Amino acid sequence: MSVQLAILGFLRERNYHGYELKKSIESRMGAWTDIKFGSIYHALNHLEKSGFVRNVETLRKSGKPARSIYAITDDGRHEFRRLLRENIIKMQMVYLKEDVGVFFGGHLEKTELAEILEQRIQALGEAKNKLLKHKNMVGQYAPDCINVANWLVTHHIMHLEVEIKWFRSIVKELLAGKLYPSENGVAGKKQAW
């Protein structure tokens, strides 16, 4: 859904071909969204079949593949508003894959698990630093929406800060011997892996 929302949002600004959409999404939204290049073309095809966008021109250059230029339709403007409302209102529970690892982490030696958790904290810190650098350059990437872009990057920075704090707490509990109910893992029984 978010890829369709992004495409329709950009097409509200002007007409685009697929590669331009990819570049705009990467440069203006890349730090805080995970829209894959291949999904853009799939979504464009779906939006065109649904009547939300239309091909207004096909550019042909010798030796290069033809490029279809897309425009948003009136139905597409309505769909954009519907998707926008739904995207903001709809709560999606976030299930973190690493929680499964922490759940079963008691099956590792305490020092090994502490080392792994510290590596995770370091990776989170690096991701945070990358976002902080990006935040300082937002004006170059998205001068027309600098304030909202800063807030969106800040949103992700805040999430990373909470993750770092949480993992530090987990390490502290682990080293104090309080994280797992027994020395032998979550269920109290070591399994032969």
C-alpha positions as a LaTeX table, in Angstrom:
\begin{tabular}{lrrr}
\hline
Residue & $x$ (\AA) & $y$ (\AA) & $z$ (\AA) \\
\hline
Met1 & 0.00 & 0.00 & 0.00 \\
Ser2 & 2.73 & 2.50 & 0.90 \\
Val3 & 4.36 & 2.10 & $-2.52$ \\
Gln4 & 1.04 & 2.94 & $-4.20$ \\
Leu5 & 0.58 & 5.90 & $-1.87$ \\
Ala6 & 4.11 & 7.15 & $-2.66$ \\
Ile7 & 3.59 & 6.80 & $-6.42$ \\
Leu8 & 0.25 & 8.59 & $-6.37$ \\
Gly9 & 1.71 & 11.28 & $-4.10$ \\
Phe10 & 4.57 & 12.00 & $-6.47$ \\
Leu11 & 2.27 & 11.92 & $-9.50$ \\
Arg12 & 0.16 & 14.63 & $-7.83$ \\
Glu13 & 3.23 & 16.87 & $-8.22$ \\
Arg14 & 3.93 & 16.11 & $-11.90$ \\
Asn15 & 4.11 & 13.33 & $-14.46$ \\
Tyr16 & 6.89 & 10.76 & $-13.99$ \\
His17 & 8.32 & 7.67 & $-15.63$ \\
Gly18 & 9.22 & 4.70 & $-13.46$ \\
Tyr19 & 12.94 & 5.43 & $-13.14$ \\
Glu20 & 12.26 & 9.05 & $-12.13$ \\
Leu21 & 9.85 & 7.79 & $-9.47$ \\
Lys22 & 12.54 & 5.44 & $-8.17$ \\
Lys23 & 15.08 & 8.28 & $-7.97$ \\
Ser24 & 12.61 & 10.63 & $-6.26$ \\
Ile25 & 11.59 & 7.98 & $-3.73$ \\
Glu26 & 15.24 & 7.16 & $-3.01$ \\
Ser27 & 16.40 & 10.76 & $-2.64$ \\
Arg28 & 13.40 & 12.21 & $-0.83$ \\
Met29 & 12.19 & 9.22 & 1.19 \\
Gly30 & 15.07 & 6.73 & 1.22 \\
Ala31 & 16.20 & 7.34 & 4.79 \\
Trp32 & 12.86 & 6.45 & 6.31 \\
Thr33 & 11.09 & 4.08 & 3.92 \\
Asp34 & 11.89 & 0.73 & 2.37 \\
Ile35 & 10.25 & 0.83 & $-1.04$ \\
Lys36 & 11.97 & $-1.57$ & $-3.42$ \\
Phe37 & 12.68 & $-0.61$ & $-7.04$ \\
Gly38 & 10.91 & $-3.67$ & $-8.46$ \\
Ser39 & 7.77 & $-2.94$ & $-6.48$ \\
Ile40 & 7.44 & 0.46 & $-8.16$ \\
Tyr41 & 6.83 & $-1.04$ & $-11.60$ \\
His42 & 4.50 & $-3.68$ & $-10.21$ \\
Ala43 & 2.50 & $-1.00$ & $-8.38$ \\
Leu44 & 2.45 & 1.27 & $-11.46$ \\
Asn45 & 0.98 & $-1.58$ & $-13.52$ \\
His46 & $-1.63$ & $-2.25$ & $-10.83$ \\
Leu47 & $-2.50$ & 1.45 & $-10.56$ \\
Glu48 & $-2.82$ & 1.72 & $-14.34$ \\
Lys49 & $-5.08$ & $-1.36$ & $-14.57$ \\
Ser50 & $-7.19$ & 0.10 & $-11.75$ \\
Gly51 & $-7.57$ & 3.40 & $-13.60$ \\
Phe52 & $-5.67$ & 5.45 & $-11.00$ \\
Val53 & $-2.82$ & 6.40 & $-13.35$ \\
Arg54 & $-2.56$ & 6.50 & $-17.09$ \\
Asn55 & 0.25 & 6.38 & $-19.60$ \\
Val56 & 0.32 & 9.83 & $-21.23$ \\
Glu57 & 3.44 & 9.43 & $-23.34$ \\
Thr58 & 6.07 & 6.90 & $-24.32$ \\
Leu59 & 9.60 & 8.20 & $-24.81$ \\
Arg60 & 11.83 & 6.29 & $-27.19$ \\
Lys61 & 15.56 & 6.89 & $-27.47$ \\
Ser62 & 17.75 & 4.86 & $-29.77$ \\
Gly63 & 19.50 & 2.04 & $-27.98$ \\
Lys64 & 17.44 & 2.49 & $-24.81$ \\
Pro65 & 14.20 & 0.89 & $-23.65$ \\
Ala66 & 11.01 & 2.89 & $-24.10$ \\
Arg67 & 9.91 & 4.85 & $-21.05$ \\
Ser68 & 6.26 & 5.30 & $-20.21$ \\
Ile69 & 5.32 & 8.64 & $-18.66$ \\
Tyr70 & 2.48 & 8.35 & $-16.14$ \\
Ala71 & $-0.07$ & 10.87 & $-14.89$ \\
Ile72 & $-2.54$ & 10.57 & $-12.05$ \\
Thr73 & $-6.24$ & 10.40 & $-12.95$ \\
Asp74 & $-9.17$ & 11.92 & $-11.05$ \\
Asp75 & $-9.91$ & 8.46 & $-9.65$ \\
Gly76 & $-6.25$ & 8.28 & $-8.67$ \\
Arg77 & $-6.56$ & 11.53 & $-6.69$ \\
His78 & $-9.47$ & 10.02 & $-4.76$ \\
Glu79 & $-7.51$ & 6.80 & $-4.23$ \\
Phe80 & $-4.53$ & 8.83 & $-2.99$ \\
Arg81 & $-6.68$ & 10.53 & $-0.35$ \\
Arg82 & $-8.18$ & 7.18 & 0.70 \\
Leu83 & $-4.76$ & 5.52 & 0.97 \\
Leu84 & $-3.36$ & 8.56 & 2.79 \\
Arg85 & $-6.09$ & 8.47 & 5.43 \\
Glu86 & $-5.77$ & 4.69 & 5.82 \\
Asn87 & $-1.97$ & 4.87 & 6.07 \\
Ile88 & $-2.07$ & 7.39 & 8.92 \\
Ile89 & $-5.04$ & 5.94 & 10.82 \\
Lys90 & $-4.43$ & 2.19 & 10.53 \\
Met91 & $-2.33$ & 0.83 & 13.38 \\
Gln92 & $-0.04$ & $-2.04$ & 12.47 \\
Met93 & 1.53 & $-3.96$ & 15.28 \\
Val94 & 5.28 & $-4.22$ & 14.81 \\
Tyr95 & 6.69 & $-7.65$ & 15.54 \\
Leu96 & 10.43 & $-7.56$ & 15.93 \\
Lys97 & 12.22 & $-10.65$ & 14.63 \\
Glu98 & 15.09 & $-10.20$ & 17.05 \\
Asp99 & 12.70 & $-10.78$ & 19.97 \\
Val100 & 12.62 & $-14.47$ & 19.04 \\
Gly101 & 16.41 & $-14.56$ & 19.35 \\
Val102 & 16.32 & $-12.83$ & 22.73 \\
Phe103 & 13.62 & $-15.25$ & 23.90 \\
Phe104 & 15.86 & $-18.23$ & 23.15 \\
Gly105 & 19.11 & $-16.44$ & 23.98 \\
Gly106 & 19.38 & $-18.27$ & 27.29 \\
His107 & 20.52 & $-21.30$ & 25.32 \\
Leu108 & 23.80 & $-19.51$ & 24.63 \\
Glu109 & 26.57 & $-18.92$ & 27.11 \\
Lys110 & 26.02 & $-15.68$ & 29.00 \\
Thr111 & 29.24 & $-14.09$ & 27.70 \\
Glu112 & 28.49 & $-15.06$ & 24.10 \\
Leu113 & 24.97 & $-13.65$ & 24.28 \\
Ala114 & 26.24 & $-10.45$ & 25.92 \\
Glu115 & 28.75 & $-10.06$ & 23.07 \\
Ile116 & 26.03 & $-10.59$ & 20.46 \\
Leu117 & 23.76 & $-8.07$ & 22.16 \\
Glu118 & 26.62 & $-5.54$ & 22.27 \\
Gln119 & 27.12 & $-6.06$ & 18.53 \\
Arg120 & 23.44 & $-5.32$ & 18.06 \\
Ile121 & 23.76 & $-2.13$ & 20.12 \\
Gln122 & 26.73 & $-1.08$ & 18.00 \\
Ala123 & 24.80 & $-1.71$ & 14.76 \\
Leu124 & 21.87 & 0.33 & 16.08 \\
Gly125 & 24.24 & 3.16 & 16.97 \\
Glu126 & 25.74 & 3.09 & 13.48 \\
Ala127 & 22.26 & 3.22 & 11.93 \\
Lys128 & 21.41 & 6.16 & 14.17 \\
Asn129 & 24.60 & 8.00 & 13.16 \\
Lys130 & 23.81 & 7.39 & 9.48 \\
Leu131 & 20.36 & 8.91 & 9.97 \\
Leu132 & 21.83 & 11.89 & 11.84 \\
Lys133 & 24.16 & 12.55 & 8.90 \\
His134 & 21.24 & 12.21 & 6.51 \\
Lys135 & 19.19 & 14.61 & 8.63 \\
Asn136 & 21.92 & 17.22 & 8.24 \\
Met137 & 21.67 & 16.88 & 4.46 \\
Val138 & 17.88 & 16.70 & 4.10 \\
Gly139 & 17.81 & 20.18 & 2.59 \\
Gln140 & 19.88 & 18.92 & $-0.33$ \\
Tyr141 & 17.66 & 15.89 & $-0.95$ \\
Ala142 & 14.23 & 17.32 & $-0.24$ \\
Pro143 & 14.35 & 21.13 & $-0.11$ \\
Asp144 & 10.63 & 21.38 & $-0.84$ \\
Cys145 & 9.67 & 19.33 & 2.21 \\
Ile146 & 12.56 & 19.88 & 4.62 \\
Asn147 & 10.48 & 20.27 & 7.79 \\
Val148 & 8.41 & 17.11 & 7.40 \\
Ala149 & 11.46 & 15.17 & 6.17 \\
Asn150 & 13.37 & 16.21 & 9.29 \\
Trp151 & 10.50 & 15.05 & 11.48 \\
Leu152 & 10.31 & 11.70 & 9.69 \\
Val153 & 14.05 & 11.12 & 10.07 \\
Thr154 & 13.74 & 12.18 & 13.73 \\
His155 & 10.96 & 9.58 & 14.14 \\
His156 & 13.36 & 6.84 & 13.07 \\
Ile157 & 16.20 & 8.22 & 15.19 \\
Met158 & 13.92 & 8.14 & 18.23 \\
His159 & 12.99 & 4.51 & 17.50 \\
Leu160 & 16.67 & 3.60 & 17.29 \\
Glu161 & 17.37 & 5.39 & 20.57 \\
Val162 & 14.63 & 3.37 & 22.28 \\
Glu163 & 16.04 & 0.15 & 20.79 \\
Ile164 & 19.54 & 1.01 & 22.05 \\
Lys165 & 18.19 & 1.75 & 25.53 \\
Trp166 & 16.16 & $-1.49$ & 25.54 \\
Phe167 & 19.10 & $-3.65$ & 24.45 \\
Arg168 & 21.35 & $-2.03$ & 27.06 \\
Ser169 & 18.74 & $-2.92$ & 29.69 \\
Ile170 & 18.67 & $-6.51$ & 28.42 \\
Val171 & 22.46 & $-6.76$ & 28.67 \\
Lys172 & 22.33 & $-5.38$ & 32.22 \\
Glu173 & 19.66 & $-7.94$ & 33.22 \\
Leu174 & 21.61 & $-10.73$ & 31.53 \\
Leu175 & 24.87 & $-9.90$ & 33.30 \\
Ala176 & 23.04 & $-9.63$ & 36.63 \\
Gly177 & 21.66 & $-13.15$ & 36.07 \\
Lys178 & 18.05 & $-11.92$ & 36.02 \\
Leu179 & 17.08 & $-12.23$ & 32.35 \\
Tyr180 & 16.32 & $-15.94$ & 32.14 \\
Pro181 & 14.52 & $-18.07$ & 34.76 \\
Ser182 & 17.42 & $-20.51$ & 34.91 \\
Glu183 & 20.95 & $-20.91$ & 33.67 \\
Asn184 & 19.65 & $-23.38$ & 31.08 \\
Gly185 & 17.53 & $-21.14$ & 28.89 \\
Val186 & 13.93 & $-20.01$ & 28.77 \\
Ala187 & 12.30 & $-23.33$ & 29.57 \\
Gly188 & 14.96 & $-24.33$ & 32.06 \\
Lys189 & 16.12 & $-27.25$ & 29.94 \\
Lys190 & 19.06 & $-27.13$ & 27.60 \\
Gln191 & 18.33 & $-28.78$ & 24.32 \\
Ala192 & 20.93 & $-30.62$ & 22.28 \\
Trp193 & 20.99 & $-28.53$ & 19.15 \\
\hline
\end{tabular}
